[in-house]
C-alpha positions as a printed Julia matrix, in Angstrom:
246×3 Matrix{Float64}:
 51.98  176.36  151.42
 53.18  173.0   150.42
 54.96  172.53  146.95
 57.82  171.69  144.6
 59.17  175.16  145.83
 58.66  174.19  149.56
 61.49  175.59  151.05
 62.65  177.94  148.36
 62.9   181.75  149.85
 61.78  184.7   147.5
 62.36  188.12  148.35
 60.35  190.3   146.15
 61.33  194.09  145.85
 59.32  194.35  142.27
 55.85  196.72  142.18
 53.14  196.6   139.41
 52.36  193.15  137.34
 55.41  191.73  136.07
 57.96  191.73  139.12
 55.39  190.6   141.35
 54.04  188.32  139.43
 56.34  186.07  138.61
 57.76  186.38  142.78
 53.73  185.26  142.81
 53.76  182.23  140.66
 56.43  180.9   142.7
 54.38  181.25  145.96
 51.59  179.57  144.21
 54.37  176.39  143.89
 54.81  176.56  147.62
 57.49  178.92  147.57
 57.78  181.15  150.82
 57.66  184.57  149.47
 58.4   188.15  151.6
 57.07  191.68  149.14
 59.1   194.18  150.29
 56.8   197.81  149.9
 58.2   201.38  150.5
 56.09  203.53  152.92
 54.11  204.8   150.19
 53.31  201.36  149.02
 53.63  199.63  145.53
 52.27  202.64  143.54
 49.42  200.24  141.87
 47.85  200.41  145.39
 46.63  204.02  144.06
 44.73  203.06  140.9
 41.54  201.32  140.82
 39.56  199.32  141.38
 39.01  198.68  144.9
 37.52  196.78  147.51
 37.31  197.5   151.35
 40.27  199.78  150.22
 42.56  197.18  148.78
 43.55  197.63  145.13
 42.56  194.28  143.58
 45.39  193.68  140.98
 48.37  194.21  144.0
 45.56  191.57  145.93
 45.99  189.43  143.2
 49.63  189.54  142.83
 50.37  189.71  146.44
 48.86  186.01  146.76
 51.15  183.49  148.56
 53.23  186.27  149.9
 54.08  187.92  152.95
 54.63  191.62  153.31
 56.95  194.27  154.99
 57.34  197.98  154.81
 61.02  199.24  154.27
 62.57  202.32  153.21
 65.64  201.32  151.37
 67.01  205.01  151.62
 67.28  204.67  155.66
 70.19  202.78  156.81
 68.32  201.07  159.29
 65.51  199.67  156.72
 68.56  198.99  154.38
 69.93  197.1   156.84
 67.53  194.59  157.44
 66.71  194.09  153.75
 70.66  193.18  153.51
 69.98  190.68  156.21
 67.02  189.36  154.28
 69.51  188.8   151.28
 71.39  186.15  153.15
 68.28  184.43  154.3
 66.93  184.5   150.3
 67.34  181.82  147.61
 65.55  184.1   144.87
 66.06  188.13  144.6
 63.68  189.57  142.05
 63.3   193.43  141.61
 62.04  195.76  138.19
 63.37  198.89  139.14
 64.74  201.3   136.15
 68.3   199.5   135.67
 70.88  200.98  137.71
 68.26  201.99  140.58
 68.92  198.81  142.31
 72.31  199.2   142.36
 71.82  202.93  143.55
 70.37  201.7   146.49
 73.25  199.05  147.7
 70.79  195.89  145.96
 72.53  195.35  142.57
 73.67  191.92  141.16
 77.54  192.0   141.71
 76.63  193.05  145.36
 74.15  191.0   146.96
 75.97  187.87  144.96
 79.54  188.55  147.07
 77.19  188.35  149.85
 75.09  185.66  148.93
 76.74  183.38  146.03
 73.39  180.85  145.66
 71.51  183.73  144.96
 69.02  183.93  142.22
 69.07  186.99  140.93
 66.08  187.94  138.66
 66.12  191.66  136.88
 62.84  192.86  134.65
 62.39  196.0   132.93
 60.88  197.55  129.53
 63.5   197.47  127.51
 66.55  195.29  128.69
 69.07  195.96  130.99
 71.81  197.31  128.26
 70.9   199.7   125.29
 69.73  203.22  124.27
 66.35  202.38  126.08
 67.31  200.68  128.9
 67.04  203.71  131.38
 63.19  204.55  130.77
 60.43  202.72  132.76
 57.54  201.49  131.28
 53.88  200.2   131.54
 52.03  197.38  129.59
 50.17  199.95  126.99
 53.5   201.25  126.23
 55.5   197.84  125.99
 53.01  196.65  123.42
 53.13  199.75  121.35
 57.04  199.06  121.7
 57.22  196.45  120.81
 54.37  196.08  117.87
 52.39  194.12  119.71
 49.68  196.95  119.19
 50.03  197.17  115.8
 48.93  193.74  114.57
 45.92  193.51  117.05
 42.32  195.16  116.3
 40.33  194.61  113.55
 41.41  194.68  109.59
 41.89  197.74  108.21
 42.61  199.42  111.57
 45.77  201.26  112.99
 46.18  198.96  115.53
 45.21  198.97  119.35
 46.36  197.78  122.34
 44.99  194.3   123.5
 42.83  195.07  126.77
 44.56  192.86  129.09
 48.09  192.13  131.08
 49.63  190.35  128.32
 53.28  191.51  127.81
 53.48  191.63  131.96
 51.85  187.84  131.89
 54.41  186.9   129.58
 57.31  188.25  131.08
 56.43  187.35  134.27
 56.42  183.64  133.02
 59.76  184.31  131.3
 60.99  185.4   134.46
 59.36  182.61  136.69
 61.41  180.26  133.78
 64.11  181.31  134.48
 64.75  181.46  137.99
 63.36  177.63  138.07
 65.98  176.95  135.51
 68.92  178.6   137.41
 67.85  177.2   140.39
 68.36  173.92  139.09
 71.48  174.78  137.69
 72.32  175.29  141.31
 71.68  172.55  142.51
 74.89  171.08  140.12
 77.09  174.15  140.3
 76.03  175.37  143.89
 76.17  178.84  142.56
 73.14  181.23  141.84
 73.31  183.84  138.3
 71.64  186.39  137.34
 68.37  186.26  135.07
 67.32  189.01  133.16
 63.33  189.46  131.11
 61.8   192.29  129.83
 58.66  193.39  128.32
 60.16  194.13  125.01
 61.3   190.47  124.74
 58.36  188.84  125.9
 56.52  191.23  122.94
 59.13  189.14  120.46
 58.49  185.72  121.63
 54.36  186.62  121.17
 54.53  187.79  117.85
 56.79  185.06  116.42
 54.51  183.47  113.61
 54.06  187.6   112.78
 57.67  187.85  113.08
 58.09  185.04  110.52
 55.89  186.57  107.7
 57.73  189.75  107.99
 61.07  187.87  107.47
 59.64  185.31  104.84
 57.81  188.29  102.6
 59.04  191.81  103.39
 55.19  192.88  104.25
 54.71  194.22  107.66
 51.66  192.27  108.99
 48.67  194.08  109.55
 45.51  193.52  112.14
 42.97  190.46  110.83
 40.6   190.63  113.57
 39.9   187.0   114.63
 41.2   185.89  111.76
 44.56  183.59  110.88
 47.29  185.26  108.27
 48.17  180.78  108.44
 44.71  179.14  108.08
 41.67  180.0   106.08
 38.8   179.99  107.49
 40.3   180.29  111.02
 38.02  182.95  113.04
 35.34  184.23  114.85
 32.16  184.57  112.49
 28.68  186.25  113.66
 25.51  183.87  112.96
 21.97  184.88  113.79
 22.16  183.93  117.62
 25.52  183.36  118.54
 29.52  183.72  117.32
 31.09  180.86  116.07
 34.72  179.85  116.33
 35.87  178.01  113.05
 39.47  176.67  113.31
C-alpha cells in the first residue's frame, strides 16, 4: 500500500485493540506491517462475533497487515522473530511489562541489536508503579481511570461507555508517538523507546472534567448529554425526533 509510511517496517507482537491498532493505523499510511500470533492465536480470535469463522474486531485490526505464527518460547520461532528485529523500523508489543523482556524482546535488547529501532510499549497502567504488573481490558481501564464514573445519565453511578474508547485513544497516543520518534530519527539516526497506556489516555479524555475537579474541589458527576461548560448544550427529546442543541 502506497503512503507517507511507504517503506516504514512494523513488526507487531501486540493482541487485542490497542497494540494492534495503532501497528494498524500505520498500515493504513502505507506502512508494511508483519502481526506476529502465537499458535493459539491473538486470544480476541475466541470472542465474538464472527463471520465465516473470523473474529471481526482482530479482522478489523489486522487490516494492512501481514501475518505469521511464532512461538516465542521455541528457540527456533525466537530465532526468526530476532531476525525480523533487524529487518524492523517500528517494534510495538502490550504484553504485561517485564513479559517482553522474559522472552529475549525487551527495549535495552532488541535496541543493541537494532539502534533505529522504534520501540513502542502499551499497557494498563504504565510501565513503572504499584500497578504496572496487572493486565487489563477496556471496561476495566475506564473504571480505572474514572472514565466510567462521569458517563451515564445524571443521577447515576456511572457506567462504562459502550465502545473502544480508552484502546482508540491509546492506540492514537501510541501511533503519535512512534511518528514523532521516527522523525526524530531521521536527525539523530537513533530510534527510543515510546511508552502509552490506557490509564493515560483515560487522563487526556477527561481533561475539561479534570479541570473542574482542580478549579472547585467537586468530583464531577454524569450529565447525560449534557455540558458541565455550556447551557443548553445536549441532546433533548421532541415529539418525532432528538435534537442536538450546542
Amino acid at each position: 500500500m502506497s503512503g507517507p509510511m511507504e517503506g516504514i517496517k512494523v513488526l507487531d507482537m501486540a493482541q487485542a485493540a490497542a497494540g494492534p491498532l495503532a501497528a494498524a493505523m500505520l498500515g493504513d499510511m502505507g506502512a508494511e506491517v508483519i502481526k506476529v500470533e502465537p499458535p493459539v492465536g491473538d486470544f480476541n480470535r475466541n470472542t465474538p462475533p464472527h463471520k465465516n469463522g473470523a473474529n471481526i474486531m482482530v479482522a478489523h485490526f489486522s487490516r494492512s497487515k501481514r501475518g505469521v505464527v511464532l512461538d516465542l518460547k521455541q528457540e527456533k520461532d525466537k530465532e526468526v522473530a530476532l531476525k525480523m528485529v533487524l529487518w524492523a523500523d517500528v517494534f510495538l508489543e502490550n504484553y504485561k511489562p517485564g513479559t517482553a523482556a522474559r522472552l529475549g524482546f525487551g527495549y535495552e535488547t532488541l535496541s543493541q541489536m537494532n539502534s533505529r529501532l522504534i520501540y513502542c510499549s502499551v499497557s494498563g497502567f504504565g510501565q513503572r508503579g504499584p500497578l504496572s504488573h496487572k493486565g487489563t481490558m477496556e471496561p476495566i481501564g475506564q473504571g480505572f481511570g474514572g472514565l466510567g464514573s462521569i458517563s451515564g445519565p445524571p443521577g447515576s453511578l456511572g457506567e462504562k461507555p459502550r465502545m473502544l474508547t480508552l484502546d482508540t485513544l491509546t492506540a492514537t497516543l501510541g501511533c503519535q508517538g512512534i511518528l514523532l520518534a521516527l522523525y526524530e530519527r531521521e536527525r539523530s539516526g537513533v530510534g527510543q523507546k515510546i511508552e502509552t497506556s490506557q490509564t493515560e489516555a483515560a487522563v487526556v479524555l477527561q481533561t475539561s472534567r479534570l479541570g473542574e475537579y482542580f478549579a472547585t474541589g467537586v468530583n464531577p458527576v454524569p450529565m447525560g448529554s449534557a455540558s458541565p461548560h455550556i447551557v443548553p448544550s445536549q441532546a433533548f427529546k421532541t415529539r418525532d425526533r432528538y435534537i442536538v442543541v450546542e
